[in-house]
PDB file of C-alpha atoms in Angstrom:
ATOM      1  CA  MET A   1       1.264 -15.706   9.123  1.00 58.00           C
ATOM      2  CA  THR A   2      -0.997 -13.893   6.695  1.00 84.00           C
ATOM      3  CA  ARG A   3      -0.007 -10.813   4.805  1.00 86.00           C
ATOM      4  CA  LYS A   4      -1.420  -7.439   5.992  1.00 93.00           C
ATOM      5  CA  VAL A   5      -2.630  -5.463   2.954  1.00 95.00           C
ATOM      6  CA  TYR A   6      -2.860  -1.674   2.751  1.00 96.00           C
ATOM      7  CA  HIS A   7      -4.451   0.388  -0.022  1.00 97.00           C
ATOM      8  CA  VAL A   8      -3.508   3.960  -0.962  1.00 97.00           C
ATOM      9  CA  THR A   9      -6.525   5.539  -2.659  1.00 97.00           C
ATOM     10  CA  PRO A  10      -7.913   8.983  -3.541  1.00 96.00           C
ATOM     11  CA  ALA A  11      -9.996  10.648  -0.846  1.00 95.00           C
ATOM     12  CA  PRO A  12     -11.925  13.906  -0.685  1.00 94.00           C
ATOM     13  CA  GLY A  13      -9.280  16.628  -0.482  1.00 93.00           C
ATOM     14  CA  GLY A  14      -6.316  14.294  -0.930  1.00 96.00           C
ATOM     15  CA  TRP A  15      -5.275  10.679  -0.410  1.00 97.00           C
ATOM     16  CA  LYS A  16      -5.692   7.980   2.251  1.00 97.00           C
ATOM     17  CA  GLY A  17      -3.837   4.831   3.271  1.00 97.00           C
ATOM     18  CA  LYS A  18      -6.052   2.178   4.803  1.00 96.00           C
ATOM     19  CA  ALA A  19      -5.656  -1.404   5.947  1.00 95.00           C
ATOM     20  CA  GLN A  20      -7.795  -3.796   3.943  1.00 94.00           C
ATOM     21  CA  GLY A  21     -10.991  -4.459   5.898  1.00 93.00           C
ATOM     22  CA  GLY A  22     -10.218  -1.633   8.338  1.00 92.00           C
ATOM     23  CA  ALA A  23     -12.890   0.823   9.413  1.00 92.00           C
ATOM     24  CA  LYS A  24     -10.665   3.891   9.550  1.00 94.00           C
ATOM     25  CA  SER A  25      -7.846   5.271   7.429  1.00 93.00           C
ATOM     26  CA  SER A  26      -4.370   4.716   8.874  1.00 92.00           C
ATOM     27  CA  VAL A  27      -2.912   7.712   7.019  1.00 96.00           C
ATOM     28  CA  THR A  28      -4.409  10.756   5.304  1.00 96.00           C
ATOM     29  CA  GLY A  29      -2.720  13.599   3.456  1.00 96.00           C
ATOM     30  CA  SER A  30      -2.955  16.076   0.647  1.00 96.00           C
ATOM     31  CA  THR A  31      -0.250  14.506  -1.524  1.00 96.00           C
ATOM     32  CA  LYS A  32      -0.073  10.986  -2.830  1.00 96.00           C
ATOM     33  CA  SER A  33       3.704  10.699  -2.278  1.00 96.00           C
ATOM     34  CA  SER A  34       3.476  11.583   1.421  1.00 96.00           C
ATOM     35  CA  VAL A  35       0.631   9.121   2.028  1.00 96.00           C
ATOM     36  CA  VAL A  36       2.477   6.361   0.148  1.00 96.00           C
ATOM     37  CA  SER A  37       5.617   6.970   2.192  1.00 96.00           C
ATOM     38  CA  LYS A  38       3.799   6.923   5.552  1.00 96.00           C
ATOM     39  CA  THR A  39       1.754   3.854   4.584  1.00 96.00           C
ATOM     40  CA  ILE A  40       4.916   2.001   3.589  1.00 94.00           C
ATOM     41  CA  ASP A  41       6.472   2.866   6.960  1.00 94.00           C
ATOM     42  CA  ILE A  42       3.452   1.352   8.735  1.00 94.00           C
ATOM     43  CA  ALA A  43       3.479  -1.724   6.468  1.00 93.00           C
ATOM     44  CA  LYS A  44       7.174  -2.399   7.068  1.00 91.00           C
ATOM     45  CA  GLY A  45       6.473  -2.582  10.807  1.00 90.00           C
ATOM     46  CA  GLN A  46       3.802  -5.276  10.372  1.00 87.00           C
ATOM     47  CA  GLY A  47       5.985  -8.177   9.291  1.00 85.00           C
ATOM     48  CA  LYS A  48       4.640  -9.618   6.032  1.00 90.00           C
ATOM     49  CA  SER A  49       2.701  -6.869   4.310  1.00 93.00           C
ATOM     50  CA  GLN A  50       1.730  -5.393   0.993  1.00 93.00           C
ATOM     51  CA  VAL A  51       0.929  -1.837  -0.165  1.00 95.00           C
ATOM     52  CA  ILE A  52      -1.341  -1.487  -3.198  1.00 96.00           C
ATOM     53  CA  ILE A  53      -1.170   1.973  -4.751  1.00 97.00           C
ATOM     54  CA  HIS A  54      -4.158   3.204  -6.807  1.00 97.00           C
ATOM     55  CA  GLY A  55      -4.406   6.079  -9.244  1.00 96.00           C
ATOM     56  CA  ARG A  56      -6.978   8.873  -9.324  1.00 95.00           C
ATOM     57  CA  ASP A  57      -9.189   6.608 -11.450  1.00 95.00           C
ATOM     58  CA  GLY A  58      -9.095   3.905  -8.764  1.00 92.00           C
ATOM     59  CA  ARG A  59      -7.135   1.427 -10.872  1.00 96.00           C
ATOM     60  CA  ILE A  60      -4.101  -0.313  -9.375  1.00 96.00           C
ATOM     61  CA  GLN A  61      -0.849   1.341 -10.449  1.00 96.00           C
ATOM     62  CA  GLU A  62       1.666  -0.522  -8.318  1.00 94.00           C
ATOM     63  CA  GLU A  63       2.027  -3.207  -5.657  1.00 92.00           C
ATOM     64  CA  ARG A  64       4.844  -3.399  -3.153  1.00 91.00           C
ATOM     65  CA  THR A  65       5.577  -6.348  -0.853  1.00 90.00           C
ATOM     66  CA  TYR A  66       7.503  -6.145   2.440  1.00 87.00           C
ATOM     67  CA  PRO A  67       9.872  -7.677   3.246  1.00 72.00           C
ATOM     68  CA  ARG A  68      10.916  -8.272  -0.347  1.00 64.00           C
ATOM     69  CA  SER A  69      11.826 -11.864   0.477  1.00 60.00           C
ATOM     70  CA  SER A  70       8.147 -12.644   1.196  1.00 58.00           C
ATOM     71  CA  ASP A  71       7.081 -11.773  -2.347  1.00 61.00           C
ATOM     72  CA  PRO A  72       5.564 -14.931  -3.844  1.00 60.00           C
ATOM     73  CA  ARG A  73       6.765 -14.001  -7.349  1.00 61.00           C
ATOM     74  CA  ARG A  74      10.400 -13.605  -8.219  1.00 59.00           C
ATOM     75  CA  THR A  75       9.981 -10.749 -10.665  1.00 59.00           C
ATOM     76  CA  LYS A  76      11.752  -7.431 -10.840  1.00 59.00           C
ATOM     77  CA  GLY A  77       9.858  -4.481  -9.443  1.00 53.00           C
TER      78      GLY A  77
END
């Protein structure tokens, strides 16, 4: 089973959470924290998944893997 990847990125007027390769945003909102939370909820329901959180400048700030046991690296974080 392959890992489903979601990206949380800035959007006009707020933030969006979108599946990698998807045509439409899965989640939109005015605050980053609410979009991250909703995107994580969706990702957790997909089996093996990953949420990549970007900053306003577009650079990756954080990556989260679900479930934690499917993380290929055994590092803290």
